[in-house]
Coordinates of C-alpha atoms in Angstrom, one line a residue:
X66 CA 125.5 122.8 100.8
X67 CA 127.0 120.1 103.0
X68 CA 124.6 116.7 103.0
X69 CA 122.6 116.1 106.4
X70 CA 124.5 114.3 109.2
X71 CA 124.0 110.5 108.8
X72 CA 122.7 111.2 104.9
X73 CA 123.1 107.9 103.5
X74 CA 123.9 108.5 100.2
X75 CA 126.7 110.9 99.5
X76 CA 126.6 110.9 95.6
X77 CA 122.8 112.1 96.2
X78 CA 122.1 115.7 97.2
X79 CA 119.5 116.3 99.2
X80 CA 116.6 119.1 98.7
X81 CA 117.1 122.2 100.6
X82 CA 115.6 123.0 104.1
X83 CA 113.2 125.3 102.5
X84 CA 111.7 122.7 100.2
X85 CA 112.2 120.0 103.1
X86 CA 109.5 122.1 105.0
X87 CA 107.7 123.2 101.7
X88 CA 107.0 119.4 101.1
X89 CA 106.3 118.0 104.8
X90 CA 103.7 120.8 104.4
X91 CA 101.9 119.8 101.3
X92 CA 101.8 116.1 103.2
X93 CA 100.6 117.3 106.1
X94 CA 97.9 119.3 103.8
X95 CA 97.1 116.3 102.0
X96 CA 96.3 114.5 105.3
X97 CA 93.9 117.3 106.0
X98 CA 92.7 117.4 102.1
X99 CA 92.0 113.2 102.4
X100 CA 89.8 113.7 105.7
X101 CA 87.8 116.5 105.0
X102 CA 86.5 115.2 101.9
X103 CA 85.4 111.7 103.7
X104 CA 84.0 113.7 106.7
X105 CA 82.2 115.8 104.3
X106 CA 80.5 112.8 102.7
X107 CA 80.0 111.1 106.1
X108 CA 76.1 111.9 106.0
X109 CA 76.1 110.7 102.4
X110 CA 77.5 107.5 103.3
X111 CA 74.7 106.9 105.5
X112 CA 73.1 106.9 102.4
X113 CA 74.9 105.7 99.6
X114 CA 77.7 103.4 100.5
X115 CA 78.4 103.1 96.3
X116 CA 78.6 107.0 95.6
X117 CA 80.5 107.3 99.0
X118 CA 83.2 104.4 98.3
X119 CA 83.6 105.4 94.1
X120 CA 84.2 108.7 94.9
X121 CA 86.9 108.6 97.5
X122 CA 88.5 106.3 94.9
X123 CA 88.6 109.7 92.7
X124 CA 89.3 111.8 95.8
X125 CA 92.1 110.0 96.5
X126 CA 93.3 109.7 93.0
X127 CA 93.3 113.8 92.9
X128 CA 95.0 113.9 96.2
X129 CA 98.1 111.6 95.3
X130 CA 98.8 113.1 92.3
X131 CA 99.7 116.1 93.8
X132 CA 101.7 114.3 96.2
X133 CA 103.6 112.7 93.6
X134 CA 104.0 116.2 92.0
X135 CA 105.5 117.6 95.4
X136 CA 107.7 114.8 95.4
X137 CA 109.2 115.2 91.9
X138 CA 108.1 111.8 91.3
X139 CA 108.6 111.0 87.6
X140 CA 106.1 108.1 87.0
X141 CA 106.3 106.3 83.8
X142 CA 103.4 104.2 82.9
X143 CA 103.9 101.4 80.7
X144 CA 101.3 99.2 78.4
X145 CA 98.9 101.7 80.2
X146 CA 95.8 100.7 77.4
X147 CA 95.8 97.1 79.4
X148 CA 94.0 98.9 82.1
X149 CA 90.1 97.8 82.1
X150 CA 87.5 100.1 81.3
X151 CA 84.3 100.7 82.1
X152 CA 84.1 98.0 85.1
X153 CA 85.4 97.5 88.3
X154 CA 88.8 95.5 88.8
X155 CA 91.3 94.7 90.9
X156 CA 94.6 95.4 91.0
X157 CA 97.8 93.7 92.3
X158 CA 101.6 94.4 92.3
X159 CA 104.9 94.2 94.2
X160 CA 105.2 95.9 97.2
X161 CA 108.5 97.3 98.3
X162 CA 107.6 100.7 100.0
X163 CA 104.8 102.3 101.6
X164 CA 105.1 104.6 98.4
X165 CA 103.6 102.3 96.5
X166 CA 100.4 103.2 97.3
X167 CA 100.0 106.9 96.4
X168 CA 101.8 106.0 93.4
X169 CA 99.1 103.5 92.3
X170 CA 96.8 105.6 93.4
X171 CA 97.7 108.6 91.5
X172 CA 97.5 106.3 88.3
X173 CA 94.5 104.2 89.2
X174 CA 91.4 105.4 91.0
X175 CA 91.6 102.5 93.6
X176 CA 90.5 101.4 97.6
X177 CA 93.0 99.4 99.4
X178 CA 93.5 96.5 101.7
X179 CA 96.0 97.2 104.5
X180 CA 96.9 95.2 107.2
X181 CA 95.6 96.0 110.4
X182 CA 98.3 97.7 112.3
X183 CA 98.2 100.3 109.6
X184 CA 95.4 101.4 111.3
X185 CA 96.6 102.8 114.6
X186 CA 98.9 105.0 112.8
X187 CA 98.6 108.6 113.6
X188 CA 96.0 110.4 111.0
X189 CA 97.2 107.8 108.4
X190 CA 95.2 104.9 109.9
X191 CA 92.2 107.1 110.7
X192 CA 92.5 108.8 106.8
X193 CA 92.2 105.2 105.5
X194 CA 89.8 104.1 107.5
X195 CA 87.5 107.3 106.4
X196 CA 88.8 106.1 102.5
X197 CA 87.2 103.1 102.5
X198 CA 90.6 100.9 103.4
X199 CA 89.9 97.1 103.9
X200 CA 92.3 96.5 107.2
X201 CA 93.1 92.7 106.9
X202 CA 94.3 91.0 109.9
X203 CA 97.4 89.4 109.8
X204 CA 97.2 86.6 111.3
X205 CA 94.1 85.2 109.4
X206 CA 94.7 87.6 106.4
X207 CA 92.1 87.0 103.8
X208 CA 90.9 83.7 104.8
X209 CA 88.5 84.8 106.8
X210 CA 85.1 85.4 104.7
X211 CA 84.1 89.0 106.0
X212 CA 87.5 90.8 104.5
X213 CA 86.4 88.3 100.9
X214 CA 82.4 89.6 101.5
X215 CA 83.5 93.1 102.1
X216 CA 86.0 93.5 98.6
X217 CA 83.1 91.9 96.9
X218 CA 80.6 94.5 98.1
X219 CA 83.3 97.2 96.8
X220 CA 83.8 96.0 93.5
X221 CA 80.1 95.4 93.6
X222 CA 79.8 99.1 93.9
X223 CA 81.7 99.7 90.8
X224 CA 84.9 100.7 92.5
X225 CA 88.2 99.4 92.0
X226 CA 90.5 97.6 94.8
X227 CA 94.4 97.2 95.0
X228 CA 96.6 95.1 97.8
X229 CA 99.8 94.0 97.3
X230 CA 99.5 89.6 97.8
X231 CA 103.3 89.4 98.9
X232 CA 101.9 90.7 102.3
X233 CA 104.6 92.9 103.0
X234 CA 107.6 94.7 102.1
X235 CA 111.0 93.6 100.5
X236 CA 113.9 94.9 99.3
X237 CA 112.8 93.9 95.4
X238 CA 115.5 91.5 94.2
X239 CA 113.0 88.5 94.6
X240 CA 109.3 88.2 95.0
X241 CA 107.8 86.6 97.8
X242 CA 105.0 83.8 97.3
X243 CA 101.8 85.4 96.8
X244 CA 99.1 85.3 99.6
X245 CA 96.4 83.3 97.5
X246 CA 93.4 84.2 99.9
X247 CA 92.2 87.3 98.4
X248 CA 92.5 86.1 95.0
X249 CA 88.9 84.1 95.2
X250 CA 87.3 87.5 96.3
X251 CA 88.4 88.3 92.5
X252 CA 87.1 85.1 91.4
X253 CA 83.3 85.6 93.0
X254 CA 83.2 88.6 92.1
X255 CA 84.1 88.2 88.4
X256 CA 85.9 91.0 87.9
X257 CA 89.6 91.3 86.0
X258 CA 93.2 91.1 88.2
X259 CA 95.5 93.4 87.0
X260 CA 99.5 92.8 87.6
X261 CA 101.2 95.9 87.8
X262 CA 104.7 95.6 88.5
X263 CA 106.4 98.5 90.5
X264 CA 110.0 100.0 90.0
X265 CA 112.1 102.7 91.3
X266 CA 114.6 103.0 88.4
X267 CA 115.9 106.1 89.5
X268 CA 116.8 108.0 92.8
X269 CA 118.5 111.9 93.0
X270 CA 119.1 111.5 89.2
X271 CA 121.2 107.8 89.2
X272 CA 120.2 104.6 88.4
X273 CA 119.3 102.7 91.3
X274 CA 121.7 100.0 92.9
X275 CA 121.9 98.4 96.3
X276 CA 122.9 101.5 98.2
X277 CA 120.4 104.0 96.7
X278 CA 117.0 101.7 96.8
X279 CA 117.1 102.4 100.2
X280 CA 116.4 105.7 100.7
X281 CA 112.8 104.9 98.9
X282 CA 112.6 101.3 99.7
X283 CA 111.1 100.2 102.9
X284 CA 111.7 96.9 104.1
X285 CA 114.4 96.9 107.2
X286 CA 113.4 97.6 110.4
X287 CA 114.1 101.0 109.9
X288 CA 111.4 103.4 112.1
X289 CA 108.5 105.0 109.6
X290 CA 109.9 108.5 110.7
X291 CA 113.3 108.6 109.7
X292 CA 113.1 106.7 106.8
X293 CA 110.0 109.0 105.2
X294 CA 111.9 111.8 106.4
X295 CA 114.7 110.9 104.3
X296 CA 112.3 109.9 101.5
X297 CA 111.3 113.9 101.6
X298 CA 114.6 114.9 101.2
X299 CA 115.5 113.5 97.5
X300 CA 115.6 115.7 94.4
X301 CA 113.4 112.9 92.3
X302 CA 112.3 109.9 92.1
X303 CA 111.8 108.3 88.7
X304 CA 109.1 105.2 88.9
X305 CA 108.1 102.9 86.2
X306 CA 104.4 101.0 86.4
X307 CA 104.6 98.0 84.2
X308 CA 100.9 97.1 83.1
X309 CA 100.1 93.8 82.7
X310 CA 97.5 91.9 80.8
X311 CA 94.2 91.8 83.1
X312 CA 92.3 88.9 83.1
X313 CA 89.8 87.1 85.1
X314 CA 90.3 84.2 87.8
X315 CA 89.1 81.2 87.6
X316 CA 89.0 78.7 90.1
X317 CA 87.4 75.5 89.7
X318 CA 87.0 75.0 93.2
X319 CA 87.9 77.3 95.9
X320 CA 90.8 75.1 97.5
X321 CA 94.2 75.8 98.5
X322 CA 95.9 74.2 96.1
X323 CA 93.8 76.0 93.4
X324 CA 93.9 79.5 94.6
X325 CA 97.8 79.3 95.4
X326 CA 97.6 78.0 91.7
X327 CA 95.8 81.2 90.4
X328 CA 98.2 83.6 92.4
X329 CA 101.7 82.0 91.0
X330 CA 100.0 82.7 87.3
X331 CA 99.5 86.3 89.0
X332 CA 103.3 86.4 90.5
X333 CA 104.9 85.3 86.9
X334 CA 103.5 88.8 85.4
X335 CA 104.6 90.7 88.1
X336 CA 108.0 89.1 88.4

C-alpha cells in the first residue's frame, strides 16, 4: 500500500483506511463517552461539587485509556511508586503535544488547566468544560486569584490537578521557563507537585529524530485537523512518563522572585 499524498514520513507506514475510520470512530465515541457521563451527573453537581469533580477525574482516566489503547500507544511509566497516595496533588510536566493530556490522564486520575481558547473548540472545549477543566486566560494566566482560589477548591475536594507551566507547546529540544503563577496555588494548598517528564521515544516502530517527532509533536503552526489526522494514521506510538520525586512548595513569601524560584527547582526535574 502506497503512503497518503503529502505523508510526511516515508520510512513510516501508515494504518490502513479501515483502521483510519475504525479509530476516528472510537474518538469520536469517546467524545460522546466524556459528555454523557458529566451530563449525567449534572443534577449531582448541583449537589456535590466534590463527588462530581473526583469522579470525572476517574471518568476521564477510564476514557483515555482506551484512547490510548486505540492508538497503539505504548506508555511506559517510570519510578511510578513516586506517585502520592492517598491525597490530592498536583501534577506538572513538559508539554509538547496536545497528546499529552490523555496520556497523563490515562496514568493519573487528574482535572486540567487549559488556556482559554481551548474552550471554543468544537465538543472538545465543551467536554472540558463539563470535566471540570480550569480555562486560564492567557494574558493574565494564573496571576489572577480566581483561577489560584478555584485549583485550591479542587484539590480541596480531594481531586488531583495537572497543567503544563511552560504554557504552551514546543518542539522538546529545550524547555521553556516555567510560568511560576500557579505554583503558589500548590503552595496554599499544601499539597505535593509532581514532575513528570514526557517523551515520545518512538514513532511507527523507529526511534524518534527531527523528522519523525513531528507527526505526534505539536508545536508549528500547523492546523489541529491535519496534524491529528496524521497523528491517527501511525502504527504506534511508544511514550515514556518519567516520575519524579513529589514534594511540597514552599514559599516564604508569595513574590515573584520566590515563586519563579520554586518553578526552576520544578523545571530542573523535568528537564
Amino acid at each position: 500500500m502506497s503512503n497518503p499524498t503529502n505523508w510526511p514520513d516515508d520510512r513510516i507506514r501508515p494504518v490502513n483506511n479501515w483502521l483510519l475510520a475504525g479509530r476516528i470512530l472510537i474518538f469520536l465515541l469517546s467524545i460522546v463517552y466524556f459528555l454523557l457521563g458529566a451530563m449525567t451527573l449534572l443534577v449531582i453537581r448541583l449537589f456535590s461539587v466534590k463527588f462530581y469533580l473526583r469522579f470525572m477525574s476517574y471518568w476521564v482516566f477510564l476514557g483515555t485509556r482506551v484512547l490510548m489503547l486505540a492508538l497503539n500507544a505504548k506508555i511506559t511509566l517510570e519510578n511510578g511508586e513516586n506517585i502520592p497516595r492517598g491525597q490530592p496533588f498536583v501534577v506538572i510536566g513538559n508539554h509538547t503535544s496536545y497528546l499529552d493530556i490523555p496520556v497523563v490522564a490515562s496514568q493519573i486520575p487528574v482535572l486540567f488547566v487549559a488556556k482559554q481558547d481551548v474552550k471554543q473548540w468544537p465538543l472538545i472545549g465543551w467536554a472540558g468544560y463539563l470535566a471540570g477543566t480550569i480555562f486560564v486566560d492567557r494574558d493574565t494566566g494564573g496571576k489572577s486569584g480566581k483561577y489560584a482560589r478555584v485549583m485550591r477548591t479542587i484539590l480541596g475536594f480531594g481531586t488531583n490537578i495537572n497543567f503544563f507551566p511552560e504554557g504552551t507547546t514546543t518542539g522538546g529540544n529545550d524547555l521553556l521557563r516555567f510560568r511560576s503563577a500557579l505554583f503558589a496555588a500548590a503552595a496554599e494548598a499544601g499539597v505535593p507537585v509532581l514532575p513528570v517528564g514526557i517523551s515520545y521515544y518512538n514513532i511507527g516502530g523507529m526511534v524518534t529524530d527531527e523528522i519523525s517527532r513531528d507527526l505526534v509533536m505539536w508545536y508549528k503552526d500547523d492546523p489541529f485537523g491535519g496534524h491529528f489526522l496524521t497523528l491517527l494514521r501511525l502504527p504506534s506510538i511508544g511514550v515514556r512518563l518519567k516520575i519524579g520525586t513529589a514534594s511540597t512548595v514552599s514559599l516564604e513569601s508569595d513574590t515573584l522572585g520566590n515563586r519563579q524560584r520554586v518553578a526552576g527547582v520544578y523545571r530542573d526535574q523535568v528537564a
